[in-house]
mmCIF file of C-alpha atoms and ligand atoms in Angstrom:
data_model
loop_
_atom_site.group_PDB
_atom_site.id
_atom_site.type_symbol
_atom_site.label_atom_id
_atom_site.label_comp_id
_atom_site.label_asym_id
_atom_site.label_seq_id
_atom_site.Cartn_x
_atom_site.Cartn_y
_atom_site.Cartn_z
ATOM 1 C CA MET A 25 25.365 4.806 -20.554
ATOM 2 C CA ILE A 26 23.660 6.731 -17.787
ATOM 3 C CA SER A 27 20.923 8.950 -19.217
ATOM 4 C CA ILE A 28 20.974 12.628 -18.248
ATOM 5 C CA LYS A 29 17.547 14.261 -18.038
ATOM 6 C CA SER A 30 16.801 17.872 -18.898
ATOM 7 C CA LYS A 31 14.796 20.084 -16.547
ATOM 8 C CA THR A 32 11.621 19.413 -18.572
ATOM 9 C CA GLU A 33 12.228 15.671 -18.491
ATOM 10 C CA ILE A 34 12.607 15.840 -14.714
ATOM 11 C CA GLU A 35 9.276 17.695 -14.585
ATOM 12 C CA SER A 36 7.707 14.780 -16.501
ATOM 13 C CA MET A 37 9.243 12.349 -14.036
ATOM 14 C CA LYS A 38 7.726 14.372 -11.204
ATOM 15 C CA LYS A 39 4.317 13.697 -12.708
ATOM 16 C CA ALA A 40 4.948 9.930 -12.551
ATOM 17 C CA GLY A 41 6.411 10.330 -9.068
ATOM 18 C CA GLU A 42 3.409 12.229 -7.748
ATOM 19 C CA ILE A 43 1.045 9.474 -8.836
ATOM 20 C CA VAL A 44 3.299 6.944 -7.095
ATOM 21 C CA ALA A 45 3.217 9.074 -3.934
ATOM 22 C CA VAL A 46 -0.574 9.353 -3.950
ATOM 23 C CA VAL A 47 -0.920 5.590 -4.401
ATOM 24 C CA LEU A 48 1.372 4.948 -1.438
ATOM 25 C CA GLU A 49 -0.640 7.381 0.666
ATOM 26 C CA LYS A 50 -3.898 5.652 -0.305
ATOM 27 C CA LEU A 51 -2.427 2.251 0.511
ATOM 28 C CA ASN A 52 -1.088 3.479 3.834
ATOM 29 C CA ALA A 53 -4.686 4.420 4.694
ATOM 30 C CA ALA A 54 -6.067 1.104 3.379
ATOM 31 C CA VAL A 55 -3.782 -1.396 5.124
ATOM 32 C CA LYS A 56 -5.455 -2.997 8.136
ATOM 33 C CA PRO A 57 -6.194 -6.468 9.497
ATOM 34 C CA GLY A 58 -8.464 -8.448 7.153
ATOM 35 C CA VAL A 59 -7.474 -6.607 3.954
ATOM 36 C CA THR A 60 -5.929 -8.773 1.211
ATOM 37 C CA THR A 61 -2.915 -7.716 -0.806
ATOM 38 C CA LEU A 62 -5.023 -8.189 -3.955
ATOM 39 C CA GLU A 63 -7.446 -5.541 -2.693
ATOM 40 C CA LEU A 64 -4.477 -3.186 -2.281
ATOM 41 C CA ASP A 65 -3.381 -3.997 -5.825
ATOM 42 C CA ARG A 66 -6.877 -3.075 -7.121
ATOM 43 C CA ILE A 67 -6.842 0.281 -5.303
ATOM 44 C CA ALA A 68 -3.429 1.042 -6.813
ATOM 45 C CA GLU A 69 -4.237 0.003 -10.372
ATOM 46 C CA GLU A 70 -7.543 1.861 -10.407
ATOM 47 C CA TYR A 71 -5.949 5.135 -9.275
ATOM 48 C CA ILE A 72 -2.944 4.808 -11.611
ATOM 49 C CA ARG A 73 -5.159 4.240 -14.674
ATOM 50 C CA LYS A 74 -7.635 6.952 -13.661
ATOM 51 C CA SER A 75 -4.652 9.339 -13.562
ATOM 52 C CA GLY A 76 -3.683 8.386 -17.120
ATOM 53 C CA GLY A 77 -0.711 6.276 -16.063
ATOM 54 C CA ILE A 78 0.265 2.664 -16.574
ATOM 55 C CA PRO A 79 1.457 0.407 -13.736
ATOM 56 C CA SER A 80 5.162 -0.099 -14.558
ATOM 57 C CA PHE A 81 5.397 -3.543 -12.966
ATOM 58 C CA LYS A 82 2.437 -5.239 -14.665
ATOM 59 C CA GLY A 83 3.652 -7.642 -17.345
ATOM 60 C CA TYR A 84 7.323 -7.154 -16.395
ATOM 61 C CA LYS A 85 9.504 -10.073 -17.493
ATOM 62 C CA GLY A 86 11.083 -11.969 -14.642
ATOM 63 C CA PHE A 87 13.622 -14.764 -14.368
ATOM 64 C CA PRO A 88 13.403 -17.548 -16.985
ATOM 65 C CA GLY A 89 10.483 -19.809 -16.085
ATOM 66 C CA ALA A 90 8.621 -17.114 -14.166
ATOM 67 C CA ILE A 91 5.257 -15.747 -15.294
ATOM 68 C CA ASP A 92 5.182 -12.105 -16.389
ATOM 69 C CA TYR A 93 4.602 -10.026 -13.253
ATOM 70 C CA PRO A 94 0.817 -10.072 -12.655
ATOM 71 C CA GLY A 95 0.453 -7.186 -10.194
ATOM 72 C CA SER A 96 0.449 -3.387 -10.249
ATOM 73 C CA ILE A 97 2.239 -3.354 -6.901
ATOM 74 C CA CYS A 98 4.599 -5.650 -5.031
ATOM 75 C CA ALA A 99 3.228 -6.522 -1.587
ATOM 76 C CA SER A 100 5.796 -8.265 0.612
ATOM 77 C CA VAL A 101 4.671 -9.307 4.094
ATOM 78 C CA ASN A 102 6.946 -9.940 7.131
ATOM 79 C CA ASN A 103 9.842 -12.211 6.010
ATOM 80 C CA GLU A 104 9.172 -11.374 2.338
ATOM 81 C CA VAL A 105 11.840 -8.928 1.150
ATOM 82 C CA VAL A 106 10.569 -7.788 -2.263
ATOM 83 C CA HIS A 107 8.373 -8.857 -5.183
ATOM 84 C CA GLY A 108 5.558 -10.377 -3.122
ATOM 85 C CA ILE A 109 2.734 -11.093 -5.590
ATOM 86 C CA PRO A 110 -0.661 -9.652 -4.554
ATOM 87 C CA GLY A 111 -3.084 -12.400 -3.570
ATOM 88 C CA LEU A 112 -5.877 -13.511 -1.274
ATOM 89 C CA LYS A 113 -3.873 -13.638 1.941
ATOM 90 C CA GLU A 114 -5.328 -11.327 4.592
ATOM 91 C CA LEU A 115 -3.155 -8.968 6.592
ATOM 92 C CA LYS A 116 -3.266 -9.448 10.356
ATOM 93 C CA ASP A 117 -2.451 -7.386 13.403
ATOM 94 C CA GLY A 118 1.313 -7.316 14.019
ATOM 95 C CA ASP A 119 2.313 -7.856 10.362
ATOM 96 C CA ILE A 120 4.524 -5.462 8.444
ATOM 97 C CA ILE A 121 3.980 -4.958 4.705
ATOM 98 C CA SER A 122 6.389 -3.544 2.150
ATOM 99 C CA ILE A 123 4.582 -2.034 -0.805
ATOM 100 C CA ASP A 124 6.404 -1.100 -4.000
ATOM 101 C CA VAL A 125 4.703 0.978 -6.718
ATOM 102 C CA GLY A 126 5.831 1.927 -10.227
ATOM 103 C CA VAL A 127 4.030 4.286 -12.623
ATOM 104 C CA TYR A 128 4.719 5.089 -16.276
ATOM 105 C CA ILE A 129 3.326 8.320 -17.724
ATOM 106 C CA SER A 130 4.454 10.877 -20.346
ATOM 107 C CA GLY A 131 7.365 8.638 -21.325
ATOM 108 C CA PHE A 132 8.906 8.204 -17.867
ATOM 109 C CA HIS A 133 8.740 5.956 -14.835
ATOM 110 C CA GLY A 134 8.515 6.694 -11.117
ATOM 111 C CA ASP A 135 9.258 3.991 -8.540
ATOM 112 C CA ALA A 136 8.946 4.029 -4.736
ATOM 113 C CA ALA A 137 8.366 1.688 -1.789
ATOM 114 C CA ARG A 138 7.398 1.947 1.868
ATOM 115 C CA THR A 139 6.981 -0.514 4.734
ATOM 116 C CA PHE A 140 3.843 -0.061 6.869
ATOM 117 C CA PRO A 141 2.957 -1.631 10.235
ATOM 118 C CA ILE A 142 -0.432 -3.373 10.528
ATOM 119 C CA GLY A 143 -2.053 -2.539 13.867
ATOM 120 C CA THR A 144 0.400 -2.969 16.713
ATOM 121 C CA VAL A 145 3.814 -4.353 15.770
ATOM 122 C CA SER A 146 6.783 -5.349 17.924
ATOM 123 C CA GLU A 147 9.287 -2.723 18.984
ATOM 124 C CA LYS A 148 11.918 -4.413 16.867
ATOM 125 C CA ALA A 149 9.696 -4.342 13.771
ATOM 126 C CA GLU A 150 9.076 -0.645 14.332
ATOM 127 C CA LYS A 151 12.795 -0.013 14.654
ATOM 128 C CA LEU A 152 13.443 -2.010 11.456
ATOM 129 C CA ILE A 153 10.955 0.151 9.538
ATOM 130 C CA ASN A 154 12.437 3.373 10.921
ATOM 131 C CA VAL A 155 16.074 2.410 10.357
ATOM 132 C CA THR A 156 15.298 1.403 6.764
ATOM 133 C CA ARG A 157 13.686 4.784 6.025
ATOM 134 C CA GLU A 158 16.461 6.665 7.818
ATOM 135 C CA SER A 159 19.125 4.780 5.845
ATOM 136 C CA PHE A 160 17.588 6.121 2.625
ATOM 137 C CA TYR A 161 17.879 9.663 4.029
ATOM 138 C CA GLU A 162 21.521 9.024 4.916
ATOM 139 C CA GLY A 163 22.100 7.810 1.351
ATOM 140 C CA ILE A 164 20.438 10.738 -0.411
ATOM 141 C CA LYS A 165 22.719 13.191 1.448
ATOM 142 C CA LYS A 166 25.533 11.783 -0.692
ATOM 143 C CA ALA A 167 23.580 12.068 -3.951
ATOM 144 C CA VAL A 168 25.399 15.163 -5.204
ATOM 145 C CA PRO A 169 27.523 15.846 -8.296
ATOM 146 C CA GLY A 170 31.114 14.683 -7.948
ATOM 147 C CA ASN A 171 30.398 11.881 -5.484
ATOM 148 C CA ARG A 172 30.297 8.259 -6.624
ATOM 149 C CA ILE A 173 27.630 5.593 -6.234
ATOM 150 C CA ILE A 174 29.710 3.923 -3.532
ATOM 151 C CA ASP A 175 29.397 7.045 -1.361
ATOM 152 C CA ILE A 176 25.641 6.421 -1.243
ATOM 153 C CA SER A 177 26.072 2.658 -0.747
ATOM 154 C CA SER A 178 28.561 2.994 2.129
ATOM 155 C CA VAL A 179 26.528 5.332 4.299
ATOM 156 C CA ILE A 180 23.406 3.178 3.877
ATOM 157 C CA GLN A 181 25.318 0.057 4.897
ATOM 158 C CA ASP A 182 27.005 1.745 7.853
ATOM 159 C CA TYR A 183 23.765 3.206 9.176
ATOM 160 C CA VAL A 184 21.907 -0.108 8.919
ATOM 161 C CA GLU A 185 24.690 -2.175 10.486
ATOM 162 C CA LYS A 186 25.270 0.353 13.285
ATOM 163 C CA ASN A 187 21.649 -0.302 14.195
ATOM 164 C CA GLY A 188 22.096 -4.077 14.286
ATOM 165 C CA PHE A 189 20.402 -4.972 11.001
ATOM 166 C CA SER A 190 21.743 -6.164 7.630
ATOM 167 C CA VAL A 191 21.395 -5.024 4.020
ATOM 168 C CA VAL A 192 20.342 -7.351 1.227
ATOM 169 C CA ARG A 193 23.058 -7.938 -1.365
ATOM 170 C CA GLU A 194 21.300 -9.674 -4.282
ATOM 171 C CA TYR A 195 18.928 -6.815 -5.087
ATOM 172 C CA VAL A 196 19.991 -3.232 -5.564
ATOM 173 C CA GLY A 197 18.734 0.207 -6.532
ATOM 174 C CA HIS A 198 18.991 1.472 -10.095
ATOM 175 C CA GLY A 199 18.943 4.316 -12.553
ATOM 176 C CA ILE A 200 15.434 5.098 -13.821
ATOM 177 C CA GLY A 201 13.878 7.184 -16.582
ATOM 178 C CA LYS A 202 12.448 6.080 -19.922
ATOM 179 C CA GLU A 203 13.087 2.541 -18.631
ATOM 180 C CA MET A 204 12.258 1.389 -15.126
ATOM 181 C CA HIS A 205 15.696 -0.177 -14.750
ATOM 182 C CA GLU A 206 18.590 1.777 -16.215
ATOM 183 C CA PRO A 207 22.259 1.897 -15.282
ATOM 184 C CA PRO A 208 23.862 2.436 -12.841
ATOM 185 C CA GLN A 209 23.203 -0.203 -10.207
ATOM 186 C CA ILE A 210 23.003 1.236 -6.686
ATOM 187 C CA PRO A 211 24.021 -1.377 -4.105
ATOM 188 C CA ASN A 212 23.139 -0.721 -0.471
ATOM 189 C CA TYR A 213 26.549 -2.029 0.631
ATOM 190 C CA ARG A 214 30.192 -1.470 -0.285
ATOM 191 C CA THR A 215 31.312 -3.267 -3.428
ATOM 192 C CA ARG A 216 34.750 -3.482 -5.014
ATOM 193 C CA GLU A 217 33.542 -1.190 -7.792
ATOM 194 C CA LYS A 218 33.306 2.448 -6.751
ATOM 195 C CA GLY A 219 30.641 3.018 -9.393
ATOM 196 C CA PRO A 220 30.307 6.009 -11.705
ATOM 197 C CA ARG A 221 30.535 9.625 -10.641
ATOM 198 C CA LEU A 222 27.216 11.387 -10.092
ATOM 199 C CA GLU A 223 26.173 14.236 -12.372
ATOM 200 C CA SER A 224 23.330 16.721 -12.378
ATOM 201 C CA GLY A 225 20.385 15.300 -14.389
ATOM 202 C CA MET A 226 20.842 11.686 -13.326
ATOM 203 C CA THR A 227 17.689 10.113 -11.888
ATOM 204 C CA LEU A 228 18.064 7.231 -9.486
ATOM 205 C CA ALA A 229 15.900 4.833 -7.481
ATOM 206 C CA ILE A 230 17.651 4.419 -4.133
ATOM 207 C CA GLU A 231 16.072 1.483 -2.305
ATOM 208 C CA PRO A 232 17.557 -0.092 0.819
ATOM 209 C CA MET A 233 16.169 -3.551 1.627
ATOM 210 C CA VAL A 234 16.983 -4.295 5.260
ATOM 211 C CA ASN A 235 16.738 -7.570 7.182
ATOM 212 C CA GLU A 236 16.292 -7.974 10.900
ATOM 213 C CA GLY A 237 18.615 -11.020 10.844
ATOM 214 C CA GLY A 238 21.199 -12.088 8.256
ATOM 215 C CA PHE A 239 21.457 -10.585 4.772
ATOM 216 C CA ASN A 240 20.935 -13.841 2.874
ATOM 217 C CA VAL A 241 17.758 -14.272 0.891
ATOM 218 C CA LYS A 242 16.115 -16.984 -1.173
ATOM 219 C CA LEU A 243 13.697 -17.043 -4.080
ATOM 220 C CA LEU A 244 10.344 -18.814 -3.697
ATOM 221 C CA ASP A 245 9.124 -21.381 -6.245
ATOM 222 C CA ASN A 246 7.013 -18.707 -7.986
ATOM 223 C CA ARG A 247 10.408 -17.288 -9.081
ATOM 224 C CA TRP A 248 9.381 -13.763 -8.000
ATOM 225 C CA THR A 249 9.032 -13.526 -4.248
ATOM 226 C CA VAL A 250 12.262 -13.001 -2.341
ATOM 227 C CA VAL A 251 12.270 -14.022 1.356
ATOM 228 C CA THR A 252 14.878 -13.820 4.100
ATOM 229 C CA ALA A 253 16.874 -17.067 4.365
ATOM 230 C CA ASP A 254 16.549 -17.093 8.180
ATOM 231 C CA GLY A 255 12.834 -16.191 8.264
ATOM 232 C CA SER A 256 13.468 -12.830 9.930
ATOM 233 C CA LEU A 257 11.506 -9.672 9.064
ATOM 234 C CA SER A 258 12.514 -7.410 6.198
ATOM 235 C CA ALA A 259 11.715 -3.777 5.331
ATOM 236 C CA HIS A 260 12.054 -1.684 2.164
ATOM 237 C CA TYR A 261 12.165 2.057 1.507
ATOM 238 C CA GLU A 262 12.566 3.557 -1.956
ATOM 239 C CA ASN A 263 12.267 6.899 -3.718
ATOM 240 C CA THR A 264 13.050 8.088 -7.214
ATOM 241 C CA ILE A 265 15.381 11.079 -6.947
ATOM 242 C CA ALA A 266 17.062 13.551 -9.280
ATOM 243 C CA ILE A 267 20.626 14.805 -8.886
ATOM 244 C CA THR A 268 20.854 18.573 -9.342
ATOM 245 C CA ASP A 269 23.515 21.243 -8.933
ATOM 246 C CA LYS A 270 21.936 21.968 -5.557
ATOM 247 C CA GLU A 271 20.119 19.560 -3.223
ATOM 248 C CA PRO A 272 18.846 16.290 -4.732
ATOM 249 C CA LEU A 273 15.097 16.259 -5.455
ATOM 250 C CA ILE A 274 12.768 13.492 -4.302
ATOM 251 C CA LEU A 275 10.454 12.942 -7.283
ATOM 252 C CA THR A 276 8.150 10.383 -5.639
ATOM 253 C CA LYS A 277 6.471 12.789 -3.289
ATOM 254 C CA LEU A 278 3.585 15.234 -3.294
ATOM 255 C CA SER A 279 4.569 18.734 -4.377
HETATM 256 N N1 LIG B 317 10.895 -1.358 -7.337
HETATM 257 C C1 LIG B 317 11.221 -2.681 -7.793
HETATM 258 C C2 LIG B 317 12.467 -2.581 -8.591
HETATM 259 O O1 LIG B 317 12.985 -1.538 -8.678
HETATM 260 C C3 LIG B 317 10.070 -3.304 -8.400
HETATM 261 C C4 LIG B 317 10.195 -4.189 -9.562
HETATM 262 S S1 LIG B 317 8.896 -5.260 -9.533
HETATM 263 C C5 LIG B 317 8.728 -5.913 -11.056
HETATM 264 O O2 LIG B 317 13.019 -3.502 -9.106
HETATM 265 F F1 LIG B 317 7.699 -6.663 -11.038
HETATM 266 F F2 LIG B 317 8.541 -4.952 -11.914
HETATM 267 F F3 LIG B 317 9.801 -6.539 -11.370
HETATM 268 CO CO1 LIG B 318 13.113 0.114 -7.841
#
């Protein structure tokens, strides 16, 4: 069952989304050579708690055999696709970092991710970051009542592939609300299932994960961190959005 949110519930989700947006802005300003991903995690957790929120990811149950997620953010560097665990590794000039943030407040979650360049990055890395963001904006154009999930998925896939990159298959976007992960799944590629029809009041996390090389990924021994199978770079862009009778709303942004 896909939950439909009232106008007031969407306002509550905006509150979570705004905290997410501020955290991403703070982290964008903080990323530079020499900074560790654990330091970024501390900045995020401190601001989220000061705002009265709870980091959605902390303590999240993973695959069997994995520890509960220890971070407040996911920090995935270079060939890491998603779910990089914050740690003592220092960022260096030329790296790219994908940061994913989730906040729970007033009964609802907000979830968003960005990829940032560290210092000067290659032209190809810059293009990867831009194409990933742009593919989200292609997708959200289709997030209107009457369309289906596959309408979002198809335009994201086409845009990414037209630009010479590939979309990850194993991990997908999702419905979001009282739970961080709710139905429906939102693949970033065409599937055999067309997916449900979109209705006003649905809230979705659309999150293309885009690889420079092939779309295959593998899971590291920590059973969290996902990396590209061919070692190529990967970028991530995610917002929590609400379907309305008019234009879709991006909830993970500053109002
Ligand atoms: N934004 C990611 C997602 O939607 C983050 C989940 S990280 C986890 O799945 F630690 F909470 F699993
Ligand atoms: Co998400």
